[in-house]
Every structure is written in C-alpha cells, then in structure tokens.
Amino acid sequence: MKSKRSEFLTKEPLSQQVYDYVHLRIERGDYAPNDRLPSVRSLAEQFGVHRLTVFKSYQQLVKDHFIYAKDRSGYYVCPHPAVKLTSQPDKTFTNAIDSGDVIHLHQKKNQEQILTAQPLHSAASQLTKEDSLPFLSLTRRTHVLSALHQQDVQYQFSKALIDPSLLPNTYMSEYVKQVFDMYPKLLGTYSTVQGDFQLRKVMAEYFNARHHMSLSPEDILVTSGATQAIDLAARMLIKPGDVVLVERPTYSTAIDIFRQAGARIVTVEMRPDGYDMEQLEHTIVESRPRLMYVNPTYHNPTGYVLPEEKRKLLIELAEQYQFIIAEDDTTYDMYFADEPPPPIYSYDTEGVVMYIRSFSKYVAPGLRIAFVLCKPWLMKEALTLKSLTDGGSPLLGQKIFEHYFTSSRMQTHMEKLRIALSLRKEKMEQMLTAADWQWISPEGGLDLWVQLPAHMNAIALLEKSLEQSVAFVPGPFCDPLPQGSEAYIRLSYCYTSEKQIEEGMERLLIAYANLL
Ligand SMILES: Cc1ncc(COP(=O)(O)O)c(C=O)c1O
C-alpha cells in the first residue's frame, strides 16, 4: 500500500503532460488542421524538458492520429483529428488550463488530501527538481507556494502579506455599516464592468494630484486585486508562443499566469540599480517580446527600485520595439523614508503601459481592490475580458474602499504602517547580521532577498527550518529559469511581530547551523 506521502507526490509522467498540453491546444483550436507544431527542440526549450520527452509525446500523438509527421519538415495537425477513445483528454487538466486552477494538474488523485490540512513538511517535500522546470511550474509553483503559506508554522516569513493587526479592521467594519446606511440597495445591484463611477472619479483625482497625470474615470478599471489585472494583461496581449519579458527574479504568480497563457518567458536580470539597459535592448531585439511585466518599485522579491532615468528609457524601448509594459506597482506606497520615483506610466504618452496599482495589501486584502490605468485602446480590450471574467468587481468592496480611502484615516494609517514595517525590517536585518548571509537593505516593500553561501540549498534549508516551525520562500519559486536561485531565499518581515521576528530568526539560524 502506498504511504500518504507517496500518494501526495504522485505525478503524471512528463511526456504525458506534454502530450496533454499539445492535445489540448489542438482541441481548443490554438493549432488548426495542417498547422505546423513547434519543433521538438523549441517545445523542449520552452518547457525546460528533455527533447526525448517531447519526441515521445509527439510519437504518441502521431499514433493516436492527432498529428502527422512530414519528413524533415516537422509535425503537423491532422486535418480531422481522431476522437481518442483510450485516454480521454484529461478534464482536470483542461480545467487547470482554462481556469488557472493550480490544484489539479498533477495531483488530481489526491484532491482530498490537498484540500485538507497537509502535514508540516509536505510543501517542502514537493519542491523536487521538477518544480523548477518552467513547464511544470505552469500550475505547480503557485500551488506549492500557497501550500507553504498554509503550513501551520509559528514563524511565517513566507507571506508577503501585511500583519492583519497593522490593518484598519475596526474602521473598516464601521464603514461597512455606513455604506449600507447610505446605499440600502447596494447588494441588490451589480457594479458596472469598469467599476463604480464615483470610485473611479476619486481615484482619477488622486492619481492626477499625486503623479501629475490627466486621467478621467474612463481611464480607470477596477479589478479584483492585481492578480486579476495581470491575468487580464496576459489574456489580452498574449497568445501561445508569444514572448513575455520578465524581471529575474520576479513575482511567482505572474510567472504562472504567463505560462498559463502559453507564453515563452524571456528574462532580464533585476539588479539593485534596475536593469542593464544595453543588455535589455539586446534581449528585446533578439526576442521581440509582446509584453514586458515589471514590478519596478520595491520589487518582489528583491525590494529593488528601478531608477527614474531607466523608467523613461524603458518607455522609449517599448515605443521603439512596440511592446506593452504591464507595470505592477503593488507596493508603491510602502516606502520607509523618501517617496519612490513616479510610475513608469506617468511618462507614457503613446499608450504603451498598462499600469496596475493594488491597494489589496495595505488597506484590506479581503476587499481585493486594484486599479488598471491605461489608454482607451487597451481599456476597450480590458473591459471585454473583464466582463467575461466576472462582469465587474463586487460593488460592496468598492464602496467601502472609497469611503475609507477618502477619509483622513487613510493617511494616518499609511504613516503608521510605514513606521511599523521599517521597524520590522530593521529587526530582521539585525538578526541576520549573526549569519554569513548577504542582502541589500531595501528602502521599502515587504521582503528581504537574501543570498546564502553558495554551497547552501534554499530548499534543503526550508525543510530544516520547517522543523523549527519557520517558513520562507525558496529562491527557485521566484525564478522563471530552472537554475540559478538555489542559494537565495525571500524573507518577508511584514506578517510577523518584532518579537516573532526575533524568535523566528533565531530558529532559522539554528536550522542553518544544523545543515552545516
Ligand atoms: C508584485 C505583486 N503583484 C501582485 C500581487 C498580488 O496582489 P493582489 O493581492 O492585489 O492580487 C502581489 C502579492 O504578493 C505582489 O507581490
């Protein structure tokens, strides 16, 4: 009989996953009859798997009469693909592709286990080498990360979420009552797809005053968090095989979203002073991206900030090489001392930026309020997709947010929050000085991106630290490439109190010492 853990680790063979992926794309019409399929080499590169794996999948697809091979020229979709009787297209896999559901791809046999509490080490146990393969990380990276977040550990340094005790929960409940008094029929109606007009008006005035923009409510879309906005960007702008340029490392959910859209991910190194612009241009010329996803202010996971002059240059590159920049500014307001440079979007005159600003994190994650700012031609597409996704974000959350955002409490809350976060960061850094680890102290944001000594493996350290009831995010989760971040970890200082940081860091260093 299989042990619980080995069941939990059950996975489809890689060749079967590649088979299902290609088959699904044929079924959905992404590849039409007689279309040439990607070469074995390029698919293997795209997914980070061995060429023989792709070859095996193609051979099986030929056998099943879904595709045919032409000598020396490659593989093509059959004019009338067979109805497959033996192994039906995997419905769960289809759902995973369509819905972005991260649970099902390789663990469908174990759903119950996954949906119930997992043993302490199960998340770390899943971090096998395969997890760093780009294709498999399509749905796995985010899933394993959320499994990690659900670990019942005492010291949670893996969550880039603000400690709920630092958020204005009591005031929020007051606003709920106020909003219902003002709009008794609020729950009896839908929001418009674009979002509540009054809220968009408030936000247009806010952005105009703060960043010298000239927005009208029509330039703003309300989304359910930045995650939904990134997903909209991917669905609007990417078709399978298109190149998306991302910073390396980057926000792990964004990697999954772009993979889900079938994108080929190309990377640019994120350095303390932003990117090497020459290198970036070279990469753009070589790869011709359709979209570049950036997180330029207190970047997740590094905390770095793209300097102002590079922001302007980036706009020039997007105009010259005709790609869209999805600028995710989720932590823009999380500065400790000086304000960051203006958003890249504020320099955009040609409409090449889709600006995403979430207030989820530091006002009320439960409201999931974020805004997309973009020019009309992008807005038109975004509205079509948003209407298909959910018909508009829930009105109640928008109204509560509007009333809180326009109150004087918002400003006071932000000031207090910045102080609390900077103290937590300092506490974590103070504890870190006891180890031979390296990091660059960020000027804002929620995380430290820490480099361990080269011989140390972040996943091995995570296994050990979970024994000490401490969780953090291993570097490979933030890396779109299969290798290179094994000796990095992301430590979030925002979710735990200073006292917990002190105790948790002591335990983490014990875990580290046990590995030496
Ligand atoms: C860079 C980045 N973008 C987006 C998000 C998600 O934001 P939201 O909660 O608004 O979906 C996060 C959350 O960690 C993030 O770090």
Short mmCIF file of C-alpha atoms in Angstrom, two decimals, residues 113-328:
data_model
loop_
_atom_site.label_atom_id
_atom_site.label_comp_id
_atom_site.label_asym_id
_atom_site.label_seq_id
_atom_site.Cartn_x
_atom_site.Cartn_y
_atom_site.Cartn_z
CA GLN A 113 -5.55 15.47 0.81
CA ILE A 114 -4.63 18.74 -0.81
CA LEU A 115 -7.79 20.46 0.18
CA THR A 116 -7.42 19.37 3.78
CA ALA A 117 -4.57 20.26 6.09
CA GLN A 118 -1.21 18.96 4.98
CA PRO A 119 1.46 17.50 7.19
CA LEU A 120 4.04 20.09 8.17
CA HIS A 121 6.65 19.09 5.65
CA SER A 122 4.53 18.24 2.66
CA ALA A 123 5.01 21.56 0.90
CA ALA A 124 8.76 21.36 1.17
CA SER A 125 8.65 17.74 0.10
CA GLN A 126 7.05 18.75 -3.16
CA LEU A 127 9.89 21.05 -4.05
CA THR A 128 11.57 18.47 -6.16
CA LYS A 129 13.82 19.33 -9.05
CA GLU A 130 10.82 19.13 -11.36
CA ASP A 131 9.24 22.08 -9.60
CA SER A 132 11.82 24.32 -11.10
CA LEU A 133 11.01 23.19 -14.62
CA PRO A 134 9.21 26.01 -16.36
CA PHE A 135 6.50 23.84 -17.90
CA LEU A 136 5.61 22.04 -14.74
CA SER A 137 5.67 25.24 -12.80
CA LEU A 138 2.77 26.29 -15.03
CA THR A 139 0.48 25.34 -12.23
CA ARG A 140 2.72 23.94 -9.58
CA ARG A 141 4.74 26.90 -8.41
CA THR A 142 1.74 28.87 -7.16
CA HIS A 143 0.13 25.81 -5.73
CA VAL A 144 3.16 24.80 -3.74
CA LEU A 145 3.60 28.36 -2.57
CA SER A 146 0.05 28.54 -1.29
CA ALA A 147 0.53 25.14 0.35
CA LEU A 148 3.60 26.59 2.01
CA HIS A 149 1.61 29.59 3.23
CA GLN A 150 -0.94 27.28 4.75
CA GLN A 151 1.65 25.48 6.82
CA ASP A 152 0.76 25.82 10.44
CA VAL A 153 4.11 27.28 11.46
CA GLN A 154 4.75 29.70 14.27
CA TYR A 155 7.05 31.98 12.28
CA GLN A 156 5.62 32.81 8.91
CA PHE A 157 8.28 34.62 6.87
CA SER A 158 6.93 33.25 3.61
CA LYS A 159 3.88 35.50 3.40
CA ALA A 160 4.32 38.86 1.71
CA LEU A 161 1.11 39.90 3.41
CA ILE A 162 0.76 42.60 6.00
CA ASP A 163 0.09 41.51 9.55
CA PRO A 164 -3.71 41.94 9.98
CA SER A 165 -3.10 43.66 13.31
CA LEU A 166 -1.50 46.54 11.37
CA LEU A 167 -4.55 46.98 9.14
CA PRO A 168 -7.59 49.18 9.88
CA ASN A 169 -10.00 46.33 10.54
CA THR A 170 -12.15 48.10 13.13
CA TYR A 171 -12.58 51.19 11.00
CA MET A 172 -13.43 49.04 8.04
CA SER A 173 -16.34 47.48 9.90
CA GLU A 174 -17.62 50.97 10.74
CA TYR A 175 -17.51 51.81 7.03
CA VAL A 176 -19.45 48.66 6.18
CA LYS A 177 -22.31 49.94 8.32
CA GLN A 178 -22.06 53.46 6.94
CA VAL A 179 -22.09 52.20 3.37
CA PHE A 180 -25.21 50.13 3.98
CA ASP A 181 -26.92 53.13 5.60
CA MET A 182 -26.09 55.25 2.58
CA TYR A 183 -26.92 52.67 -0.07
CA PRO A 184 -29.51 50.29 1.35
CA LYS A 185 -29.98 48.55 -2.00
CA LEU A 186 -26.27 48.09 -2.61
CA LEU A 187 -26.34 44.32 -2.64
CA GLY A 188 -29.34 44.34 -4.94
CA THR A 189 -27.34 45.56 -7.90
CA TYR A 190 -24.24 44.82 -9.96
CA SER A 191 -21.34 47.16 -10.37
CA THR A 192 -20.67 48.33 -13.91
CA VAL A 193 -17.97 46.26 -15.60
CA GLN A 194 -15.46 49.10 -15.35
CA GLY A 195 -16.20 49.71 -11.67
CA ASP A 196 -18.18 52.20 -9.64
CA PHE A 197 -18.09 55.61 -11.32
CA GLN A 198 -17.72 57.57 -8.10
CA LEU A 199 -14.75 55.43 -7.02
CA ARG A 200 -13.07 55.85 -10.40
CA LYS A 201 -13.60 59.59 -10.16
CA VAL A 202 -12.00 59.67 -6.72
CA MET A 203 -9.06 57.62 -7.97
CA ALA A 204 -8.59 59.76 -11.10
CA GLU A 205 -8.37 62.85 -8.89
CA TYR A 206 -5.95 61.06 -6.57
CA PHE A 207 -3.58 59.91 -9.32
CA ASN A 208 -3.77 63.28 -11.09
CA ALA A 209 -2.84 65.16 -7.94
CA ARG A 210 -0.15 62.71 -6.85
CA HIS A 211 1.58 61.93 -10.13
CA HIS A 212 0.64 64.87 -12.37
CA MET A 213 -1.43 62.66 -14.62
CA SER A 214 -4.50 63.77 -16.52
CA LEU A 215 -6.83 60.84 -16.04
CA SER A 216 -10.57 60.76 -16.30
CA PRO A 217 -12.71 57.99 -14.75
CA GLU A 218 -12.81 56.37 -18.22
CA ASP A 219 -9.09 55.65 -17.98
CA ILE A 220 -9.50 53.53 -14.87
CA LEU A 221 -10.72 49.97 -14.43
CA VAL A 222 -11.41 48.44 -11.01
CA THR A 223 -10.16 44.85 -10.72
CA SER A 224 -10.27 42.20 -8.06
CA GLY A 225 -6.67 42.56 -6.98
CA ALA A 226 -3.53 42.97 -9.05
CA THR A 227 -3.60 39.26 -9.78
CA GLN A 228 -6.72 39.66 -11.86
CA ALA A 229 -5.18 42.61 -13.67
CA ILE A 230 -2.04 40.62 -14.55
CA ASP A 231 -4.23 37.82 -15.77
CA LEU A 232 -6.22 40.25 -17.92
CA ALA A 233 -2.98 41.59 -19.39
CA ALA A 234 -1.88 38.06 -20.27
CA ARG A 235 -5.19 37.15 -21.83
CA MET A 236 -5.44 40.41 -23.76
CA LEU A 237 -1.96 40.51 -25.10
CA ILE A 238 -0.51 37.01 -25.27
CA LYS A 239 -1.18 34.08 -27.49
CA PRO A 240 0.65 30.78 -27.12
CA GLY A 241 4.25 31.08 -28.23
CA ASP A 242 4.48 34.86 -27.73
CA VAL A 243 7.41 36.17 -25.75
CA VAL A 244 6.85 37.81 -22.39
CA LEU A 245 9.84 39.54 -20.92
CA VAL A 246 10.04 39.43 -17.13
CA GLU A 247 12.50 40.51 -14.50
CA ARG A 248 14.52 37.76 -12.92
CA PRO A 249 13.65 37.01 -10.18
CA THR A 250 10.02 38.04 -10.17
CA TYR A 251 6.61 37.60 -8.59
CA SER A 252 5.93 33.90 -8.81
CA THR A 253 2.21 34.10 -9.60
CA ALA A 254 2.98 36.31 -12.59
CA ILE A 255 5.29 33.62 -13.95
CA ASP A 256 2.48 31.10 -13.67
CA ILE A 257 -0.04 33.41 -15.28
CA PHE A 258 2.16 33.95 -18.32
CA ARG A 259 2.95 30.27 -18.62
CA GLN A 260 -0.73 29.53 -18.39
CA ALA A 261 -1.24 31.80 -21.37
CA GLY A 262 1.32 29.71 -23.28
CA ALA A 263 3.94 32.48 -23.29
CA ARG A 264 7.63 31.93 -23.84
CA ILE A 265 9.29 33.62 -20.94
CA VAL A 266 12.47 35.56 -21.50
CA THR A 267 14.25 37.23 -18.61
CA VAL A 268 16.18 40.33 -17.74
CA GLU A 269 18.24 40.39 -14.53
CA MET A 270 16.90 42.66 -11.82
CA ARG A 271 19.83 44.39 -10.15
CA PRO A 272 19.94 46.80 -7.25
CA ASP A 273 20.06 49.66 -9.78
CA GLY A 274 17.48 48.15 -12.14
CA TYR A 275 18.41 46.54 -15.44
CA ASP A 276 21.48 46.85 -17.60
CA MET A 277 19.71 48.86 -20.32
CA GLU A 278 22.07 47.80 -23.11
CA GLN A 279 21.61 44.19 -22.24
CA LEU A 280 17.88 44.76 -22.08
CA GLU A 281 17.76 46.29 -25.54
CA HIS A 282 19.80 43.43 -26.89
CA THR A 283 17.36 40.93 -25.38
CA ILE A 284 14.41 42.85 -26.80
CA VAL A 285 15.93 42.88 -30.28
CA GLU A 286 16.63 39.16 -30.07
CA SER A 287 13.35 38.00 -28.59
CA ARG A 288 10.82 40.59 -29.78
CA PRO A 289 8.51 40.47 -26.76
CA ARG A 290 4.86 41.38 -26.97
CA LEU A 291 4.70 42.18 -23.30
CA MET A 292 7.12 43.09 -20.56
CA TYR A 293 5.95 42.56 -17.00
CA VAL A 294 7.72 44.79 -14.49
CA ASN A 295 7.44 45.37 -10.78
CA PRO A 296 9.65 48.45 -10.60
CA THR A 297 9.02 49.76 -7.10
CA TYR A 298 10.12 47.67 -4.11
CA HIS A 299 10.22 44.76 -6.43
CA ASN A 300 9.02 41.39 -5.22
CA PRO A 301 11.21 39.58 -4.14
CA THR A 302 14.32 41.81 -4.14
CA GLY A 303 12.93 45.13 -2.87
CA TYR A 304 14.93 46.99 -5.57
CA VAL A 305 13.64 50.13 -7.27
CA LEU A 306 14.05 50.94 -10.96
CA PRO A 307 15.62 54.43 -11.09
CA GLU A 308 13.80 57.27 -12.76
CA GLU A 309 16.05 57.59 -15.82
CA LYS A 310 15.67 53.88 -16.57
CA ARG A 311 11.90 54.22 -16.29
CA LYS A 312 11.99 56.83 -19.04
CA LEU A 313 14.31 54.72 -21.18
CA LEU A 314 12.04 51.75 -20.81
CA ILE A 315 9.16 53.73 -22.29
CA GLU A 316 11.36 54.64 -25.26
CA LEU A 317 12.22 50.98 -25.80
CA ALA A 318 8.56 49.96 -25.65
CA GLU A 319 7.69 52.61 -28.23
CA GLN A 320 10.59 51.72 -30.48
CA TYR A 321 10.13 47.95 -30.38
CA GLN A 322 6.39 48.03 -29.95
CA PHE A 323 5.63 46.03 -26.87
CA ILE A 324 3.36 46.71 -23.93
CA ILE A 325 4.66 47.22 -20.43
CA ALA A 326 2.49 45.77 -17.65
CA GLU A 327 3.67 47.82 -14.69
CA ASP A 328 2.70 46.16 -11.42
#
